[in-house]
Short mmCIF file of C-alpha atoms in Angstrom, two decimals:
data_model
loop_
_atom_site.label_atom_id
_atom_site.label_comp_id
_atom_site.label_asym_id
_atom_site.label_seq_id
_atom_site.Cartn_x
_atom_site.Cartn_y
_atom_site.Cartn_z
CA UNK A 48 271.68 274.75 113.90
CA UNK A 49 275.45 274.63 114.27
CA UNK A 50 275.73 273.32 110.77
CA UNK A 51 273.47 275.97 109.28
CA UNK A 52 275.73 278.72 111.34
CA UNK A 53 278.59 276.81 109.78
CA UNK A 54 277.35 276.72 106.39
CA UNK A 55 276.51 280.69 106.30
CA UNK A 56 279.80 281.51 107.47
CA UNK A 57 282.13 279.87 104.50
CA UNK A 58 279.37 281.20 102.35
CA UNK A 59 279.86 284.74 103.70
CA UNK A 60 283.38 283.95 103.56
CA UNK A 61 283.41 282.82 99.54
CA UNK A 62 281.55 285.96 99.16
CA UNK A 63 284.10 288.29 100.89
CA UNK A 64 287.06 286.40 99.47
CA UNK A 65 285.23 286.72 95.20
CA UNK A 66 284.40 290.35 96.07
CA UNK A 67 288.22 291.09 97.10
CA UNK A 68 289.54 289.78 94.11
CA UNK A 69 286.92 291.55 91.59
CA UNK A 70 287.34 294.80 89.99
CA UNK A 71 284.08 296.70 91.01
CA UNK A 72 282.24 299.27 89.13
CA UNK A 73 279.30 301.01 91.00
CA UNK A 74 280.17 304.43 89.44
CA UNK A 75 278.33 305.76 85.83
CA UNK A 76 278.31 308.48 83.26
CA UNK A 77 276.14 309.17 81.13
CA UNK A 78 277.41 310.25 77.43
CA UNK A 79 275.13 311.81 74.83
CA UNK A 80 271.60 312.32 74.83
CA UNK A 81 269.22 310.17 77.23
CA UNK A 82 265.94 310.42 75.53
CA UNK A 83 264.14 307.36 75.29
CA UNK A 84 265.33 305.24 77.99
CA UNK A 85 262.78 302.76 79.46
CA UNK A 86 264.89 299.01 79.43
CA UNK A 87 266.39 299.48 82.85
CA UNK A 88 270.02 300.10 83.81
CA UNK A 89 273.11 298.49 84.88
CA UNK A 90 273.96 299.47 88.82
CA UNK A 91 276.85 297.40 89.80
CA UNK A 92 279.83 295.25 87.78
CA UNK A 93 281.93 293.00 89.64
CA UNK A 94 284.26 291.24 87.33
CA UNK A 95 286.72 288.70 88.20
CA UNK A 96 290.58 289.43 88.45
CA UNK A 97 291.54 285.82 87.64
CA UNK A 98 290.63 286.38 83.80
CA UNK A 99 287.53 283.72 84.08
CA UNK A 100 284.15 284.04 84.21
CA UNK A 101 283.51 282.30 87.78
CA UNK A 102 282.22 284.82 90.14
CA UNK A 103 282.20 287.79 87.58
CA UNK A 104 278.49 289.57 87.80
CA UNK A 105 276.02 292.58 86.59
CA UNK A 106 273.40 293.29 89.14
CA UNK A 107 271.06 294.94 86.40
CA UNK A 108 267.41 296.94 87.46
CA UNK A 109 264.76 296.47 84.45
CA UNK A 110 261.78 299.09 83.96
CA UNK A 111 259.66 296.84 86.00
CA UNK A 112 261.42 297.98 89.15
CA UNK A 113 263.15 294.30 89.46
CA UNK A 114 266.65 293.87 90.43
CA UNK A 115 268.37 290.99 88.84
CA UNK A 116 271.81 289.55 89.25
CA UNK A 117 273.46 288.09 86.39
CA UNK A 118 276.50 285.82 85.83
CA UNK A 119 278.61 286.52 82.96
CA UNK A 120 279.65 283.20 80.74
CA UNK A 121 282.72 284.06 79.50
CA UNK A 122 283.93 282.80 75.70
CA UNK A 123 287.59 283.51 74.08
CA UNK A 124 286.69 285.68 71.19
CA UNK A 125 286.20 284.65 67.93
CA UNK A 126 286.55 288.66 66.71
CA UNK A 127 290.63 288.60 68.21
CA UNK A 128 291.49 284.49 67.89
CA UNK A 129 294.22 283.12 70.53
CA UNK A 130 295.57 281.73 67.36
CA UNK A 131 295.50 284.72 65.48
CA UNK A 132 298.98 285.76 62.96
CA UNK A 133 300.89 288.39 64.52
CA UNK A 134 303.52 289.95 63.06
CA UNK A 135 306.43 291.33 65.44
CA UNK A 136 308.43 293.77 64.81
CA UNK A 137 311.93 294.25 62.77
CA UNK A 138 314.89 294.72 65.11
CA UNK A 139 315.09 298.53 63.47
CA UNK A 140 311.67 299.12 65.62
CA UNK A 141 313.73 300.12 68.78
CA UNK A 142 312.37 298.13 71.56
CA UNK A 143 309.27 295.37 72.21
CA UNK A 144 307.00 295.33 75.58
CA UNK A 145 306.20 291.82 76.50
CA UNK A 146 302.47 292.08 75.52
CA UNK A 147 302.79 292.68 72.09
CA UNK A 148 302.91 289.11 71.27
CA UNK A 149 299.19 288.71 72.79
CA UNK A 150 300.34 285.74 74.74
CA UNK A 151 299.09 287.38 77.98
CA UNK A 152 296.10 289.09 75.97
CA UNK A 153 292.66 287.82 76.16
CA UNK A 154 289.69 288.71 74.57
CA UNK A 155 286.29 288.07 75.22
CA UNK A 156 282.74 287.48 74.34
CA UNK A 157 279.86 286.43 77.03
CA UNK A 158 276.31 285.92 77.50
CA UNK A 159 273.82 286.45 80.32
CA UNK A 160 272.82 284.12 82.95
CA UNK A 161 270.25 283.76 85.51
CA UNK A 162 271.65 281.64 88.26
CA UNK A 163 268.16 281.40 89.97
CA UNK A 164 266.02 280.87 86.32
CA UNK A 165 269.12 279.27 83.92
CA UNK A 166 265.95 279.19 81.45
CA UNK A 167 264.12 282.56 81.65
CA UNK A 168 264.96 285.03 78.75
CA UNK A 169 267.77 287.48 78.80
CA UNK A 170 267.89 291.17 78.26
CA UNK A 171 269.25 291.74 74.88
CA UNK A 172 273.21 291.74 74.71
CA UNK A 173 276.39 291.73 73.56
CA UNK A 174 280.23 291.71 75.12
CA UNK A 175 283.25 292.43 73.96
CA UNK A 176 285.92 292.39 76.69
CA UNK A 177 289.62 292.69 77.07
CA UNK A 178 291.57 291.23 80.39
CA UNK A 179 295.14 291.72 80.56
CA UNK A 180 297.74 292.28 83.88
CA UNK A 181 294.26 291.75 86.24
CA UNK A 182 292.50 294.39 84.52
CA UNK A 183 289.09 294.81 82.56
CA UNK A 184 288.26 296.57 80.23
CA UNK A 185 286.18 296.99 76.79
CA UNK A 186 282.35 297.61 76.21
CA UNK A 187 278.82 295.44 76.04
CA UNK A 188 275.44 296.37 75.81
CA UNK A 189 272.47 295.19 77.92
CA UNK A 190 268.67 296.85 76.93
CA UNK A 191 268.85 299.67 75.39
CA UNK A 192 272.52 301.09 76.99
CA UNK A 193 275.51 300.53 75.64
CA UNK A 194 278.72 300.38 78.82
CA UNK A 195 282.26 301.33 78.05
CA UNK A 196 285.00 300.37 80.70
CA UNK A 197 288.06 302.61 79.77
CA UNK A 198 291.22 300.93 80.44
CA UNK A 199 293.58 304.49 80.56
CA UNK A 200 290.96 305.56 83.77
CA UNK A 201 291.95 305.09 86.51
CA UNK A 202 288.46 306.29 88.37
CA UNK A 203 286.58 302.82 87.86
CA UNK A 204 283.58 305.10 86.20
CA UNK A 205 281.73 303.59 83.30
CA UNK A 206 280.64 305.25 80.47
CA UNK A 207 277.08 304.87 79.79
CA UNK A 208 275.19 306.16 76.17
CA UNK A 209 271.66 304.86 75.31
CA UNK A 210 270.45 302.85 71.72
CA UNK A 211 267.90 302.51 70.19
CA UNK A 212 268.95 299.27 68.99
CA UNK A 213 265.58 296.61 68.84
CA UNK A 214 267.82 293.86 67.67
CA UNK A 215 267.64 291.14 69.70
CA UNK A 216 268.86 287.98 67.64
CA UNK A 217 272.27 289.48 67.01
CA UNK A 218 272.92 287.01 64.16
CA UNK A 219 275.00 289.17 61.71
CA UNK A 220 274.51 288.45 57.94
CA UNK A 221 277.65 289.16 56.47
CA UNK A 222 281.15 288.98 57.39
CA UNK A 223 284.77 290.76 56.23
CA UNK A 224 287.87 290.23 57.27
CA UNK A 225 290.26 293.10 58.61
CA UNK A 226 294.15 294.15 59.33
CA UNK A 227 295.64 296.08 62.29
CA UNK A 228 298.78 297.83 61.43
CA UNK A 229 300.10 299.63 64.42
CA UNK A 230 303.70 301.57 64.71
CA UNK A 231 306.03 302.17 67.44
CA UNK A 232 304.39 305.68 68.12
CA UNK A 233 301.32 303.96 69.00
CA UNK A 234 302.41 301.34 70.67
CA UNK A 235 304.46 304.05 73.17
CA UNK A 236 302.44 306.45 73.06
CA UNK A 237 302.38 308.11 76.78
CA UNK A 238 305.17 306.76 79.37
CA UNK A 239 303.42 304.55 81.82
CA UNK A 240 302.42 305.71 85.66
CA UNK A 241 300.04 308.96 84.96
CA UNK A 242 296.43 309.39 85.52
CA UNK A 243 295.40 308.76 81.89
CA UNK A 244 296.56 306.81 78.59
CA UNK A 245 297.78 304.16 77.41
CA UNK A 246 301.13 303.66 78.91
CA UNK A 247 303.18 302.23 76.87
CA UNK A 248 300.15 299.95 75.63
CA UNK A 249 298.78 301.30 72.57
CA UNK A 250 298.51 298.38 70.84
CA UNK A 251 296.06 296.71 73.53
CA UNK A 252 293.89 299.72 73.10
CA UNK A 253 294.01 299.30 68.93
CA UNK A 254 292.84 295.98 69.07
CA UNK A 255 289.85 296.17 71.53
CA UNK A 256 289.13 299.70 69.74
CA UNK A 257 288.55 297.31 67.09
CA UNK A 258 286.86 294.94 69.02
CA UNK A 259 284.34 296.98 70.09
CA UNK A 260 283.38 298.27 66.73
CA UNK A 261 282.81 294.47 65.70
CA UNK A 262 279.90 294.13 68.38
CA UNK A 263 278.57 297.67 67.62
CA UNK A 264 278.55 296.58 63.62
CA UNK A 265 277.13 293.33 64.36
CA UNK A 266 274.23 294.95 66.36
CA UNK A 267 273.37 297.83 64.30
CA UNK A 268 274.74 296.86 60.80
CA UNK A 269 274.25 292.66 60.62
CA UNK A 270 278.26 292.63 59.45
CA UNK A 271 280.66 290.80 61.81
CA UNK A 272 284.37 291.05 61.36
CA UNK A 273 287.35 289.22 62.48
CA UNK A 274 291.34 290.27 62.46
CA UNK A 275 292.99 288.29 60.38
CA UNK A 276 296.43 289.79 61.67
CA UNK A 277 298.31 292.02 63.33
CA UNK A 278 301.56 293.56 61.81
CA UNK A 279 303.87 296.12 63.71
CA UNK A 280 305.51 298.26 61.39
CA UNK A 281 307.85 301.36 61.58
CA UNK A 282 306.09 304.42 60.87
CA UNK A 283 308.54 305.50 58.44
CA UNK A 284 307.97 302.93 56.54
CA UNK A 285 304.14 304.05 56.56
CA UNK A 286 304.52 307.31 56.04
CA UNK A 287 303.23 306.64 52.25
CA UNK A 288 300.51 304.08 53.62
CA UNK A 289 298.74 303.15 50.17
CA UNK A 290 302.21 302.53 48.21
CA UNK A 291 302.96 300.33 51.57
CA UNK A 292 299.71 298.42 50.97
CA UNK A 293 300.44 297.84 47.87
CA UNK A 294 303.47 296.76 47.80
CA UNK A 295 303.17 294.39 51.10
CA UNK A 296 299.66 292.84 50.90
CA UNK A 297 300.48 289.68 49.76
CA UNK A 298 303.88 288.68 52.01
CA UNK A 299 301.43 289.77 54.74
CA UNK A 300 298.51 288.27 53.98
CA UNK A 301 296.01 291.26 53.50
CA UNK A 302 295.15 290.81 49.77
CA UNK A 303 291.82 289.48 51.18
CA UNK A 304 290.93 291.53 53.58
CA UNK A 305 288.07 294.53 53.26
CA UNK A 306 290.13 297.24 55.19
CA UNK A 307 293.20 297.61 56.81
CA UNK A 308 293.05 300.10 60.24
CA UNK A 309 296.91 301.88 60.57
CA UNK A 310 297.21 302.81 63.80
CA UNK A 311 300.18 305.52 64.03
CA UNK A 312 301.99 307.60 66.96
CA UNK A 313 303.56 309.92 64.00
CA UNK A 314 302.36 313.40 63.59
CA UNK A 315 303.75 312.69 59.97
CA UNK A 316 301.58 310.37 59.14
CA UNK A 317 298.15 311.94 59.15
CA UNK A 318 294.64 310.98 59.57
CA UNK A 319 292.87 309.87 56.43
CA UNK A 320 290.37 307.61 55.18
CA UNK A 321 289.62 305.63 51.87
CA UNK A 322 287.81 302.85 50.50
CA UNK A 323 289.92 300.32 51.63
CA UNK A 324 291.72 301.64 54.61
CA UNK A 325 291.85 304.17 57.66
CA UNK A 326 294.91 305.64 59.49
CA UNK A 327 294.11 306.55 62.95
CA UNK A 328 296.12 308.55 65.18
CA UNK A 329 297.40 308.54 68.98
CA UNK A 330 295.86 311.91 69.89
CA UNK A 331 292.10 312.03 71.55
CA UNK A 332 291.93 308.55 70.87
CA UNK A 333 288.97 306.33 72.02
CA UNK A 334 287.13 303.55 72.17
CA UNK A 335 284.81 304.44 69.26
CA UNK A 336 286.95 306.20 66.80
CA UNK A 337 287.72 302.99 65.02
CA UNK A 338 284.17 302.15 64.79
CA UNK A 339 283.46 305.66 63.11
CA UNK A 340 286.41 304.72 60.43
CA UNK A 341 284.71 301.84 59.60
CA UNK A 342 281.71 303.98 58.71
CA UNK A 343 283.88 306.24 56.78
CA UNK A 344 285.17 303.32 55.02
CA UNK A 345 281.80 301.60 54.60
CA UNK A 346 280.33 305.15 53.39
CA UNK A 347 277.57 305.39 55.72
CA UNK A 348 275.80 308.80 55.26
CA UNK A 349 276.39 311.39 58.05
CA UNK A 350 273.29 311.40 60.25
CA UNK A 351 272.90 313.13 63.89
CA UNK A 352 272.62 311.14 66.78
CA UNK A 353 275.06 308.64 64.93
CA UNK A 354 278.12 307.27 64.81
CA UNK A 355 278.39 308.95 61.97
CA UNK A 356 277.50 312.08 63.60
CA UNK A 357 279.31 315.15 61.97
CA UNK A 358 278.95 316.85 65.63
CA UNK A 359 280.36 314.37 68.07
CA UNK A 360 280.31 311.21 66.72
CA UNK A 361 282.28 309.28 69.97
CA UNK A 362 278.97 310.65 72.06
CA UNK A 363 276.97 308.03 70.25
CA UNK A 364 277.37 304.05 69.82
CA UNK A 365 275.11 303.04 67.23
CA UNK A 366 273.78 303.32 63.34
CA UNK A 367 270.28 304.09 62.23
CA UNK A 368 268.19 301.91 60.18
CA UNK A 369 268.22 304.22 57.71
CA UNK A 370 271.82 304.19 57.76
CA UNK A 371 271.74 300.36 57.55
CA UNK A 372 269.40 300.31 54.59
CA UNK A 373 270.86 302.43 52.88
CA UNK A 374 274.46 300.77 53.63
CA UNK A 375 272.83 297.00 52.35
CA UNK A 376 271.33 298.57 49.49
CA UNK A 377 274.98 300.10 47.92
CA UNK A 378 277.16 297.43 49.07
CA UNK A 379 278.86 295.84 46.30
CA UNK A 380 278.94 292.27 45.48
CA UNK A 381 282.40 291.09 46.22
CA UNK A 382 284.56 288.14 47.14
CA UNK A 383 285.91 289.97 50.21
CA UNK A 384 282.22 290.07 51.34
CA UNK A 385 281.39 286.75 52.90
CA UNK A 386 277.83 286.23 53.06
CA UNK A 387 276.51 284.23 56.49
CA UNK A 388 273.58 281.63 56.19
CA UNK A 389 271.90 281.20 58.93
CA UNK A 390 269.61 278.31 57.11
CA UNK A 391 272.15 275.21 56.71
CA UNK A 392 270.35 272.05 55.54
CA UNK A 393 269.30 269.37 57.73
CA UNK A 394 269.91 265.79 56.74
CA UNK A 395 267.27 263.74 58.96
CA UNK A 396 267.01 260.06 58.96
CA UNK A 397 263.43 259.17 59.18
CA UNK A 398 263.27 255.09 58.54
CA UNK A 399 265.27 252.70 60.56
CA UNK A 400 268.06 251.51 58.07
CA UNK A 401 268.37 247.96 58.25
CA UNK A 402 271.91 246.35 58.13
CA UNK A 403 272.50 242.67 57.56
CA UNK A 404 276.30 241.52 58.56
CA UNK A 405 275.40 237.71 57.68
CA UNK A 406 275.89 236.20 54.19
CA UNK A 407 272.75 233.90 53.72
CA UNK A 408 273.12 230.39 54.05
CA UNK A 409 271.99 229.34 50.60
CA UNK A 410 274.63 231.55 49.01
CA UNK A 411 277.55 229.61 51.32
CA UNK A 412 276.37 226.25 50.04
CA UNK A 413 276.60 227.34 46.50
CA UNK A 414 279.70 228.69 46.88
CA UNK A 415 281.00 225.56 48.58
CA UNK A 416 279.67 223.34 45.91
CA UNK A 417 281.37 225.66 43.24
CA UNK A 418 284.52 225.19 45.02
CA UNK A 419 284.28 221.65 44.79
CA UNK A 420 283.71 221.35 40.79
CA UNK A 421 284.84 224.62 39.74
CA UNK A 422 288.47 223.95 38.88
CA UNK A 423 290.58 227.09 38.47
CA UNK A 424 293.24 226.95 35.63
CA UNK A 425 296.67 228.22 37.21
CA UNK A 426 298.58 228.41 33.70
CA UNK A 427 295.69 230.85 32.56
CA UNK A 428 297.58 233.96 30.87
CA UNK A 429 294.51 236.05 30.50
CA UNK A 430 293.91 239.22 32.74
CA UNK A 431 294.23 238.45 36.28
CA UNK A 432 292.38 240.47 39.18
CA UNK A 433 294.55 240.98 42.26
CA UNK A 434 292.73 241.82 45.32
CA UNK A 435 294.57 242.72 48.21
CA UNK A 436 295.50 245.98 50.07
CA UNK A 437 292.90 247.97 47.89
CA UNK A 438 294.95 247.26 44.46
CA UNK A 439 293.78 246.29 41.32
CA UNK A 440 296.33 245.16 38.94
CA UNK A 441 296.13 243.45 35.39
CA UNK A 442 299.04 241.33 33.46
CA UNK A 443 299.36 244.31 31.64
CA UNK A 444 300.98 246.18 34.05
CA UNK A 445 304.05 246.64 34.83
CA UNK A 446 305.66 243.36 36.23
CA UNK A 447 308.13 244.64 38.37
CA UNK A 448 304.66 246.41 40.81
CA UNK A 449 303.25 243.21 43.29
CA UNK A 450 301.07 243.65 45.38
CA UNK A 451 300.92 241.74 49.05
CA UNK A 452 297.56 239.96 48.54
CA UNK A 453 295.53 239.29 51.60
CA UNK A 454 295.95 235.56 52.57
CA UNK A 455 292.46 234.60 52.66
CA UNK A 456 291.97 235.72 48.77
CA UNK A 457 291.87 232.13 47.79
CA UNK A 458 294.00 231.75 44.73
CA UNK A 459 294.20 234.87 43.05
CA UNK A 460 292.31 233.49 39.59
CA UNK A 461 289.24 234.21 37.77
CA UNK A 462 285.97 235.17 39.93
CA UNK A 463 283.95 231.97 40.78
CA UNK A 464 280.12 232.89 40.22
CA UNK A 465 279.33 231.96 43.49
CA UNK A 466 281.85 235.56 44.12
CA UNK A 467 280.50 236.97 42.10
CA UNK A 468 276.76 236.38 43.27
CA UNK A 469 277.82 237.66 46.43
CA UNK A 470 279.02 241.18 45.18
CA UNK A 471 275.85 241.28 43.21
CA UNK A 472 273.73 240.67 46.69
CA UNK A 473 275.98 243.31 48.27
CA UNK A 474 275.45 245.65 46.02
CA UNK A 475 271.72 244.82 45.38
CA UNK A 476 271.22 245.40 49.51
CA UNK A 477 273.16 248.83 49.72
CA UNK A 478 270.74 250.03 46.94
CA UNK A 479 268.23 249.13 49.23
CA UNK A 480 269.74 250.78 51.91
CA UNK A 481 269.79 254.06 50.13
CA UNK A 482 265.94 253.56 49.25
CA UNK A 483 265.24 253.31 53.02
CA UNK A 484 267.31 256.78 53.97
CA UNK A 485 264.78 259.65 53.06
CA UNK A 486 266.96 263.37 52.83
CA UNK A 487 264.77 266.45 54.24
CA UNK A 488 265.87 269.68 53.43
#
């Protein structure tokens, strides 16, 4: 009994002492419309402050009236790569904060698991998270909801909008690659220690902006995107963003990338959107209006309830199939499109492939009678075979080139039959090896 009591309390313990160093989220809003819900909801977030996954949760109550709590396996990002280029800024851009060079940036992906049934089948979902100074933040959908943790609030309340999303495989079937492009206004925008935005961090926000819109594509579109870079720029030196494209794609690596997202803190520079690129500015920005570019940029046909919404488009976190098919059925063919194949061949060995090390014995008594009345003519001038070290070399060749033969070549002369028997059996068993290895595709 004293060991049970004893056991309960460093469990309650581990509990209290995980709980105190989670950010909590019990509190929810609901954004947009709320027809159609049915999958079940999301009542409590407890994510962990240490940046890992251990002890991070979503206590999550399906239509069935079953309360589930789920641990969250955390996976760096292949959207935002720790490796990824970034580009820091000329001396002329005034000043740097320390987390511009993403050191202390991490960004997430994670999956859904039962830590009673490791087995059983998950609701559908997706994450894309951002940790950075102890805080969470970014968006992920479970069921039929789609959650949005907004760094600039300081209220812990999550935003909550419903879609209609049935995919459930969330295997994308095309990828592109993208640029962020992001100016000191941005970066600075809003001097740290109010109640809302981004203090001072503008370029954390730009990059999970864009981070989010990759899990939000993937779901409702089957495209997946990754950054390829990130380049800090001045603004007036964007101020005439396409002749800056132009001129700089290549020293900065965006010749092969589908779009390039300009993030910009200048009331110069103003909002626009072409084929090829978006500029985005600092005011009323959120976590979807990079997403709603992209749509722009893709051309996806206005459609209510959207993100392509003409009405409020950051009320909604989803495309339509129709939007999708109609999306799939205009995109050009082009070498900035990467198409993803989900069917790679499978080589299967189906026989047993028999090796045989030993030379047979017959051939080593031939070989040793040839050696005894095969005489080998040293003075020959004829073309010589050097083996040794993986050269071949001829008299014709250049003198001056000599090889270091290995030392148990025998003589360096003319192939004795009995050799040459032997690299006829070797060759005449790995043709039978490859007759015994069957390919199935």
């Amino acid at each position: 009994m004293q060991r049970f009591l004893a056991s309960l309390l460093m469990m309650t313990l581990y509990l209290a002492s995980n709980n105190s160093s989670a950010q909590q989220f019990e509190s929810f809003r609901q954004i947009g419309e709320a027809s159609g819900i049915a999958a079940g909801t999301v009542t409590s977030i407890s994510l962990n402050t240490n940046g890992s996954g251990a002890g991070s949760q979503i206590s999550f109550f399906n239509a069935a009236g079953l309360s589930t709590v789920y641990d969250l396996d955390l996976t760096p990002s292949p959207v935002i790569r720790d490796n990824m280029l970034v580009y820091m800024p000329s001396v002329a851009f005034g000043r740097t904060e320390e987390s511009m060079n993403l050191d202390d940036v991490s960004f997430y992906t994670a999956t859904l698991v039962d830590p009673l049934n490791p087995q059983i089948t998950t609701p559908a979902h997706w994450f894309r998270l951002t940790f950075y100074d102890g805080i969470w933040s970014g968006a992920f959908r479970i069921a039929d909801r789609i959650y949005a943790i907004d760094r600039s609030q300081r209220d812990n309340i999550v935003e909550v909008r419903t879609t209609p999303s049935q995919n459930r495989i969330l295997q994308p079937e095309r990828q592109v690659k993208v640029t962020a492009i992001i100016d000191e206004g941005f970066v600075f925008a809003d001097a740290p220690g109010d109640s809302t935005g981004m203090d001072s961090l503008g370029h954390i926000y730009a990059l999970e902006s864009m981070h989010i819109m990759e899990g939000v594509m993937n779901d409702s579109l089957g495209i997946s995107l990754s950054v390829d870079q990130l380049v800090y720029q001045r603004s007036r030196e964007l101020v005439s963003t396409a002749q800056w494209l132009q001129s700089n794609a290549i020293s900065f690596g965006i010749e092969d990338n589908y779009a390039s997202f300009i993030f910009s803190g200048d009331d110069s520079i103003a909002p626009v959107t072409t084929s090829d690129y978006a500029v985005l500015n600092v005011l009323d920005f959120q976590h979807l209006a990079t997403a709603h570019k992209f749509g722009e940029i893709l051309g996806i046909a206005e459609e209510s309830g959207t993100l392509q919404s003409n009405q409020s488009p950051l009320n909604f976190a989803h495309w339509s199939e129709t939007q999708k098919s109609d999306l799939i059925a205009k995109l050009p063919s082009s070498p900035l499109i990467q198409t993803i194949s989900s069917d790679a061949p499978e080589i299967e060995i189906t026989d047993t492939v028999e090796i045989i090390n030993l030379i047979p014995q017959e051939i080593l008594d031939s070989e040793s009678v040839e050696s005894e009345t095969f005489d080998i003519d040293e003075s020959d001038t004829g073309d010589q075979l050097t083996i040794g070290n993986g050269l071949l070399q001829s008299d014709e060749q250049d003198t001056n080139i000599t090889p270091q033969a290995d030392d148990t070549a025998g003589g360096g002369g003319k192939l004795s039959p009995a050799l040459l028997l032997t690299i006829l059996l070797i060759g005449f068993l790995s043709r039978r090896r490859e007759n015994q290895v069957s390919l199935k595709i």
